[in-house]
Amino acid sequence: MEININFEEFVNQICSKVKDILGADYIVYPHEVVKQNDVVLQAIMISERNRTTKTMPVIYLEQYYEKYKETKDLDECAESIIDFYKGLVKKDIDEMVKDLFEWDIICDNIVPVVVSKDKNKMLSKKLVTDTYLDLIIYYIIKFDEVKEALSIGVVKVTKDMCKGWGITEEEFRDKAMANMKNDGYAIRTMKSVIQGIMLENNFGIDSRDLVFENMLDSLDDSKAGMYVLSNRCNHYGAAGILYKEVLEQFAETCNSDFYILPSSLHELILLPVEEELQCEELNEMVRQINEEQVAMEDVLENHVYYYERLRKSCRCM
């Protein structure tokens, strides 16, 4: 049984513990990872000394620290980290990511991501980036669902990667934007989104339940005119603000200008303009939701955007 320690001490001790267990044949060290909105997470990096490639899994330590605070057992946490690492190695990480170097293989999996310019001062200058309004656009290679489940995640595209593929950055950007059409972007009513979340998370609700139907029907009127824009997997779906055709079609369908509320990096809320809607009230709503309901690394912006139907353009409010 270990004594209680703070997170910084935990990082140092867990790295030492893992290194002691694995022995001299392994390299083990802590590593800071800068996520969206300049959120810094602490990871442990593990690799066999005789490996010929530099590919290493990033194992974040925050979740293991939470486990440690419950068990006070550093040895158990270290063993869990090692088991997770060995599980990834068995899948042969090098084999899984070798396709990253083949443009013809991965070109259909590249998509844009939007983040706040003000909140991402530490974003690597090595990345391929663009700007739109007050947002930064960078690009990722999305793995398939199997690799996502293995916590391999996504890969941010760098300028050197473009050079390695033998393509220009302009060709790369054109392909990434074209790929949005295959990323399953759709606009749904707020009611259908809430219904899907409740059923998917198995809250003990049957879609045929009369009480459930009545609950959906009685959704607050303020949500009745709200629509949600995201992609198929609801992952980095706020990039839909770049999808001109979808926004134009929505404006024509509503025959109205509309507000875009950045509810997170993963989705946008579209709200057709009505006379009683006040921009500052909507901005306050966005700020409050960001502070109370959205993880810091998932916040997009603290203000709404305004789409003009006739101009077919978007601006900050």
GROMACS .gro file of C-alpha atoms in nm:
model
  317
    1MET     CA    1   0.000   0.000   0.000
    2GLU     CA    2   0.147   0.334  -0.109
    3ILE     CA    3   0.112   0.674   0.054
    4ASN     CA    4  -0.094   0.942  -0.116
    5ILE     CA    5   0.107   1.154  -0.362
    6ASN     CA    6   0.028   1.445  -0.593
    7PHE     CA    7   0.017   1.409  -0.971
    8GLU     CA    8   0.371   1.534  -1.037
    9GLU     CA    9   0.512   1.287  -0.786
   10PHE     CA   10   0.292   1.015  -0.934
   11VAL     CA   11   0.434   1.075  -1.283
   12ASN     CA   12   0.792   1.046  -1.160
   13GLN     CA   13   0.726   0.741  -0.946
   14ILE     CA   14   0.514   0.554  -1.200
   15CYS     CA   15   0.779   0.603  -1.470
   16SER     CA   16   1.046   0.470  -1.234
   17LYS     CA   17   0.825   0.178  -1.134
   18VAL     CA   18   0.746   0.082  -1.495
   19LYS     CA   19   1.114   0.113  -1.587
   20ASP     CA   20   1.217  -0.111  -1.297
   21ILE     CA   21   0.962  -0.378  -1.390
   22LEU     CA   22   1.047  -0.382  -1.761
   23GLY     CA   23   1.422  -0.370  -1.709
   24ALA     CA   24   1.715  -0.243  -1.912
   25ASP     CA   25   1.578  -0.366  -2.246
   26TYR     CA   26   1.319  -0.087  -2.246
   27ILE     CA   27   1.327   0.289  -2.271
   28VAL     CA   28   1.074   0.459  -2.040
   29TYR     CA   29   1.029   0.833  -1.991
   30PRO     CA   30   0.756   1.095  -1.921
   31HIS     CA   31   0.637   1.316  -2.205
   32GLU     CA   32   0.411   1.623  -2.216
   33VAL     CA   33   0.153   1.627  -2.496
   34VAL     CA   34  -0.011   1.952  -2.604
   35LYS     CA   35  -0.375   1.892  -2.693
   36GLN     CA   36  -0.637   2.129  -2.832
   37ASN     CA   37  -0.671   2.466  -2.658
   38ASP     CA   38  -0.315   2.434  -2.527
   39VAL     CA   39  -0.425   2.175  -2.271
   40VAL     CA   40  -0.114   1.985  -2.162
   41LEU     CA   41  -0.150   1.618  -2.070
   42GLN     CA   42   0.118   1.399  -1.918
   43ALA     CA   43   0.204   1.071  -2.088
   44ILE     CA   44   0.446   0.785  -2.042
   45MET     CA   45   0.646   0.667  -2.343
   46ILE     CA   46   0.767   0.307  -2.363
   47SER     CA   47   0.976   0.138  -2.630
   48GLU     CA   48   1.207  -0.160  -2.664
   49ARG     CA   49   1.568  -0.055  -2.715
   50ASN     CA   50   1.616  -0.282  -3.015
   51ARG     CA   51   1.317  -0.150  -3.210
   52THR     CA   52   1.418  -0.020  -3.552
   53THR     CA   53   1.144   0.244  -3.582
   54LYS     CA   54   1.050   0.548  -3.376
   55THR     CA   55   0.680   0.463  -3.352
   56MET     CA   56   0.570   0.471  -2.989
   57PRO     CA   57   0.223   0.464  -2.831
   58VAL     CA   58   0.126   0.762  -2.617
   59ILE     CA   59  -0.018   0.640  -2.286
   60TYR     CA   60  -0.182   0.922  -2.092
   61LEU     CA   61  -0.134   0.910  -1.716
   62GLU     CA   62  -0.427   1.117  -1.590
   63GLN     CA   63  -0.663   0.818  -1.591
   64TYR     CA   64  -0.408   0.603  -1.408
   65TYR     CA   65  -0.364   0.871  -1.144
   66GLU     CA   66  -0.739   0.865  -1.082
   67LYS     CA   67  -0.712   0.489  -1.038
   68TYR     CA   68  -0.419   0.534  -0.802
   69LYS     CA   69  -0.615   0.778  -0.584
   70GLU     CA   70  -0.874   0.505  -0.535
   71THR     CA   71  -0.639   0.211  -0.474
   72LYS     CA   72  -0.321   0.380  -0.343
   73ASP     CA   73  -0.143   0.091  -0.517
   74LEU     CA   74   0.139   0.211  -0.743
   75ASP     CA   75   0.240  -0.143  -0.840
   76GLU     CA   76  -0.110  -0.217  -0.970
   77CYS     CA   77  -0.109   0.100  -1.180
   78ALA     CA   78   0.232   0.016  -1.323
   79GLU     CA   79   0.120  -0.333  -1.418
   80SER     CA   80  -0.192  -0.191  -1.585
   81ILE     CA   81   0.020   0.044  -1.794
   82ILE     CA   82   0.255  -0.237  -1.896
   83ASP     CA   83  -0.036  -0.465  -1.987
   84PHE     CA   84  -0.186  -0.190  -2.202
   85TYR     CA   85   0.148  -0.125  -2.373
   86LYS     CA   86   0.208  -0.493  -2.446
   87GLY     CA   87  -0.144  -0.523  -2.584
   88LEU     CA   88  -0.064  -0.249  -2.835
   89VAL     CA   89   0.272  -0.400  -2.926
   90LYS     CA   90   0.106  -0.733  -3.004
   91LYS     CA   91  -0.100  -0.552  -3.266
   92ASP     CA   92   0.231  -0.441  -3.424
   93ILE     CA   93   0.207  -0.064  -3.417
   94ASP     CA   94   0.470  -0.025  -3.685
   95GLU     CA   95   0.269  -0.239  -3.924
   96MET     CA   96  -0.048  -0.047  -3.844
   97VAL     CA   97   0.096   0.295  -3.923
   98LYS     CA   98   0.322   0.211  -4.217
   99ASP     CA   99   0.041   0.317  -4.452
  100LEU     CA  100   0.090   0.675  -4.333
  101PHE     CA  101   0.381   0.707  -4.572
  102GLU     CA  102   0.176   0.604  -4.878
  103TRP     CA  103  -0.031   0.892  -5.016
  104ASP     CA  104  -0.246   0.671  -5.237
  105ILE     CA  105  -0.344   0.462  -4.934
  106ILE     CA  106  -0.424   0.734  -4.681
  107CYS     CA  107  -0.537   1.025  -4.899
  108ASP     CA  108  -0.907   0.945  -4.853
  109ASN     CA  109  -0.871   0.954  -4.472
  110ILE     CA  110  -0.747   1.312  -4.440
  111VAL     CA  111  -0.996   1.566  -4.303
  112PRO     CA  112  -0.983   1.918  -4.154
  113VAL     CA  113  -1.019   2.009  -3.787
  114VAL     CA  114  -1.108   2.357  -3.660
  115VAL     CA  115  -0.987   2.505  -3.330
  116SER     CA  116  -0.978   2.850  -3.174
  117LYS     CA  117  -0.689   3.070  -3.283
  118ASP     CA  118  -0.673   3.246  -2.945
  119LYS     CA  119  -0.681   2.925  -2.745
  120ASN     CA  120  -0.412   2.740  -2.943
  121LYS     CA  121  -0.096   2.948  -2.921
  122MET     CA  122   0.113   2.634  -2.867
  123LEU     CA  123  -0.007   2.456  -3.181
  124SER     CA  124   0.299   2.320  -3.359
  125LYS     CA  125   0.439   2.535  -3.639
  126LYS     CA  126   0.531   2.210  -3.815
  127LEU     CA  127   0.166   2.138  -3.897
  128VAL     CA  128  -0.010   2.224  -4.219
  129THR     CA  129  -0.250   2.499  -4.108
  130ASP     CA  130  -0.489   2.757  -4.249
  131THR     CA  131  -0.718   3.018  -4.097
  132TYR     CA  132  -1.090   3.083  -4.129
  133LEU     CA  133  -1.245   3.374  -3.943
  134ASP     CA  134  -1.099   3.345  -3.591
  135LEU     CA  135  -1.031   2.973  -3.627
  136ILE     CA  136  -0.724   2.769  -3.714
  137ILE     CA  137  -0.764   2.476  -3.950
  138TYR     CA  138  -0.527   2.183  -3.920
  139TYR     CA  139  -0.556   1.840  -4.075
  140ILE     CA  140  -0.560   1.485  -3.945
  141ILE     CA  141  -0.539   1.133  -4.079
  142LYS     CA  142  -0.830   0.937  -3.936
  143PHE     CA  143  -0.774   0.572  -3.858
  144ASP     CA  144  -1.046   0.317  -3.911
  145GLU     CA  145  -1.270   0.213  -3.622
  146VAL     CA  146  -1.053  -0.087  -3.530
  147LYS     CA  147  -0.744   0.126  -3.485
  148GLU     CA  148  -0.945   0.393  -3.301
  149ALA     CA  149  -1.053   0.126  -3.054
  150LEU     CA  150  -0.688   0.047  -2.988
  151SER     CA  151  -0.636   0.406  -2.872
  152ILE     CA  152  -0.400   0.483  -3.160
  153GLY     CA  153  -0.610   0.793  -3.224
  154VAL     CA  154  -0.543   1.030  -3.510
  155VAL     CA  155  -0.230   1.172  -3.668
  156LYS     CA  156  -0.185   1.546  -3.729
  157VAL     CA  157  -0.044   1.622  -4.072
  158THR     CA  158   0.288   1.808  -4.086
  159LYS     CA  159   0.451   1.997  -4.370
  160ASP     CA  160   0.725   1.733  -4.383
  161MET     CA  161   0.463   1.463  -4.436
  162CYS     CA  162   0.334   1.649  -4.743
  163LYS     CA  163   0.686   1.666  -4.879
  164GLY     CA  164   0.728   1.295  -4.817
  165TRP     CA  165   0.412   1.223  -5.012
  166GLY     CA  166   0.543   1.424  -5.304
  167ILE     CA  167   0.243   1.658  -5.321
  168THR     CA  168   0.199   2.031  -5.278
  169GLU     CA  169   0.017   2.174  -4.977
  170GLU     CA  170  -0.247   2.309  -5.215
  171GLU     CA  171  -0.313   1.960  -5.355
  172PHE     CA  172  -0.327   1.830  -5.000
  173ARG     CA  173  -0.580   2.092  -4.887
  174ASP     CA  174  -0.802   2.034  -5.188
  175LYS     CA  175  -0.813   1.662  -5.113
  176ALA     CA  176  -0.889   1.716  -4.743
  177MET     CA  177  -1.181   1.947  -4.819
  178ALA     CA  178  -1.316   1.708  -5.082
  179ASN     CA  179  -1.307   1.426  -4.827
  180MET     CA  180  -1.564   1.609  -4.613
  181LYS     CA  181  -1.831   1.490  -4.856
  182ASN     CA  182  -1.756   1.133  -4.752
  183ASP     CA  183  -1.739   1.203  -4.379
  184GLY     CA  184  -2.112   1.174  -4.322
  185TYR     CA  185  -2.193   1.535  -4.235
  186ALA     CA  186  -2.561   1.578  -4.158
  187ILE     CA  187  -2.798   1.822  -3.990
  188ARG     CA  188  -3.040   1.673  -3.739
  189THR     CA  189  -3.305   1.820  -3.515
  190MET     CA  190  -3.214   1.865  -3.150
  191LYS     CA  191  -3.499   1.630  -3.062
  192SER     CA  192  -3.359   1.345  -3.271
  193VAL     CA  193  -3.011   1.398  -3.126
  194ILE     CA  194  -3.138   1.379  -2.768
  195GLN     CA  195  -3.343   1.073  -2.852
  196GLY     CA  196  -3.041   0.903  -3.005
  197ILE     CA  197  -2.818   0.979  -2.706
  198MET     CA  198  -3.070   0.845  -2.456
  199LEU     CA  199  -3.131   0.525  -2.649
  200GLU     CA  200  -2.764   0.470  -2.731
  201ASN     CA  201  -2.661   0.506  -2.367
  202ASN     CA  202  -2.928   0.260  -2.257
  203PHE     CA  203  -3.099   0.470  -1.993
  204GLY     CA  204  -3.358   0.198  -1.950
  205ILE     CA  205  -3.580   0.365  -2.209
  206ASP     CA  206  -3.777   0.195  -2.484
  207SER     CA  207  -3.841   0.403  -2.796
  208ARG     CA  208  -4.200   0.273  -2.789
  209ASP     CA  209  -4.250   0.394  -2.433
  210LEU     CA  210  -4.531   0.652  -2.417
  211VAL     CA  211  -4.359   0.837  -2.134
  212PHE     CA  212  -4.047   0.863  -2.348
  213GLU     CA  213  -4.247   0.997  -2.642
  214ASN     CA  214  -4.421   1.253  -2.421
  215MET     CA  215  -4.087   1.363  -2.276
  216LEU     CA  216  -3.948   1.427  -2.623
  217ASP     CA  217  -4.263   1.607  -2.730
  218SER     CA  218  -4.239   1.835  -2.430
  219LEU     CA  219  -3.884   1.948  -2.501
  220ASP     CA  220  -3.844   2.314  -2.412
  221ASP     CA  221  -3.962   2.543  -2.693
  222SER     CA  222  -3.619   2.705  -2.700
  223LYS     CA  223  -3.480   2.381  -2.844
  224ALA     CA  224  -3.756   2.333  -3.099
  225GLY     CA  225  -3.579   2.537  -3.366
  226MET     CA  226  -3.230   2.408  -3.293
  227TYR     CA  227  -3.042   2.180  -3.529
  228VAL     CA  228  -2.715   1.994  -3.480
  229LEU     CA  229  -2.446   1.972  -3.747
  230SER     CA  230  -2.176   1.707  -3.713
  231ASN     CA  231  -2.015   1.420  -3.901
  232ARG     CA  232  -2.086   1.048  -3.895
  233CYS     CA  233  -1.876   0.967  -3.590
  234ASN     CA  234  -1.940   1.297  -3.404
  235HIS     CA  235  -1.565   1.348  -3.385
  236TYR     CA  236  -1.425   1.691  -3.479
  237GLY     CA  237  -1.757   1.760  -3.647
  238ALA     CA  238  -1.734   2.137  -3.590
  239ALA     CA  239  -1.531   2.142  -3.911
  240GLY     CA  240  -1.876   2.146  -4.070
  241ILE     CA  241  -1.848   2.526  -4.053
  242LEU     CA  242  -1.619   2.488  -4.357
  243TYR     CA  243  -1.871   2.280  -4.552
  244LYS     CA  244  -2.017   2.553  -4.773
  245GLU     CA  245  -2.270   2.337  -4.957
  246VAL     CA  246  -2.430   2.210  -4.636
  247LEU     CA  247  -2.461   2.559  -4.487
  248GLU     CA  248  -2.603   2.701  -4.809
  249GLN     CA  249  -2.860   2.423  -4.833
  250PHE     CA  250  -2.967   2.472  -4.472
  251ALA     CA  251  -3.013   2.847  -4.525
  252GLU     CA  252  -3.223   2.787  -4.836
  253THR     CA  253  -3.433   2.523  -4.664
  254CYS     CA  254  -3.502   2.758  -4.371
  255ASN     CA  255  -3.526   3.059  -4.604
  256SER     CA  256  -3.340   3.246  -4.334
  257ASP     CA  257  -3.007   3.359  -4.199
  258PHE     CA  258  -2.897   3.154  -3.900
  259TYR     CA  259  -2.671   3.158  -3.598
  260ILE     CA  260  -2.400   2.897  -3.552
  261LEU     CA  261  -2.338   2.808  -3.188
  262PRO     CA  262  -2.000   2.634  -3.136
  263SER     CA  263  -2.111   2.379  -2.878
  264SER     CA  264  -1.775   2.194  -2.896
  265LEU     CA  265  -1.501   2.086  -3.135
  266HIS     CA  266  -1.727   1.798  -3.230
  267GLU     CA  267  -2.054   1.963  -3.325
  268LEU     CA  268  -2.229   2.289  -3.407
  269ILE     CA  269  -2.581   2.406  -3.323
  270LEU     CA  270  -2.765   2.591  -3.600
  271LEU     CA  271  -3.041   2.831  -3.502
  272PRO     CA  272  -3.251   3.014  -3.765
  273VAL     CA  273  -3.275   3.387  -3.693
  274GLU     CA  274  -3.585   3.515  -3.517
  275GLU     CA  275  -3.658   3.871  -3.409
  276GLU     CA  276  -3.661   3.789  -3.039
  277LEU     CA  277  -3.316   3.631  -3.049
  278GLN     CA  278  -3.043   3.858  -2.909
  279CYS     CA  279  -2.685   3.789  -3.009
  280GLU     CA  280  -2.543   3.872  -2.666
  281GLU     CA  281  -2.784   3.631  -2.500
  282LEU     CA  282  -2.666   3.356  -2.734
  283ASN     CA  283  -2.302   3.443  -2.663
  284GLU     CA  284  -2.371   3.420  -2.292
  285MET     CA  285  -2.536   3.082  -2.345
  286VAL     CA  286  -2.228   2.956  -2.531
  287ARG     CA  287  -1.992   3.084  -2.260
  288GLN     CA  288  -2.196   2.923  -1.985
  289ILE     CA  289  -2.213   2.587  -2.161
  290ASN     CA  290  -1.838   2.595  -2.226
  291GLU     CA  291  -1.764   2.666  -1.860
  292GLU     CA  292  -2.004   2.414  -1.712
  293GLN     CA  293  -2.051   2.130  -1.959
  294VAL     CA  294  -1.763   2.108  -2.208
  295ALA     CA  295  -1.417   1.967  -2.133
  296MET     CA  296  -1.150   2.235  -2.163
  297GLU     CA  297  -0.979   2.067  -2.458
  298ASP     CA  298  -1.312   2.037  -2.644
  299VAL     CA  299  -1.414   2.405  -2.629
  300LEU     CA  300  -1.424   2.571  -2.971
  301GLU     CA  301  -1.512   2.939  -2.914
  302ASN     CA  302  -1.704   3.156  -2.667
  303HIS     CA  303  -1.919   3.340  -2.919
  304VAL     CA  304  -2.164   3.263  -3.197
  305TYR     CA  305  -2.120   3.296  -3.571
  306TYR     CA  306  -2.373   3.441  -3.814
  307TYR     CA  307  -2.448   3.294  -4.157
  308GLU     CA  308  -2.603   3.527  -4.417
  309ARG     CA  309  -2.819   3.343  -4.666
  310LEU     CA  310  -2.794   3.595  -4.951
  311ARG     CA  311  -2.420   3.654  -4.917
  312LYS     CA  312  -2.355   3.283  -4.855
  313SER     CA  313  -2.097   3.380  -4.597
  314CYS     CA  314  -2.026   3.348  -4.228
  315ARG     CA  315  -1.895   3.605  -3.980
  316CYS     CA  316  -1.806   3.629  -3.611
  317MET     CA  317  -2.053   3.794  -3.375
   0.00000   0.00000   0.00000
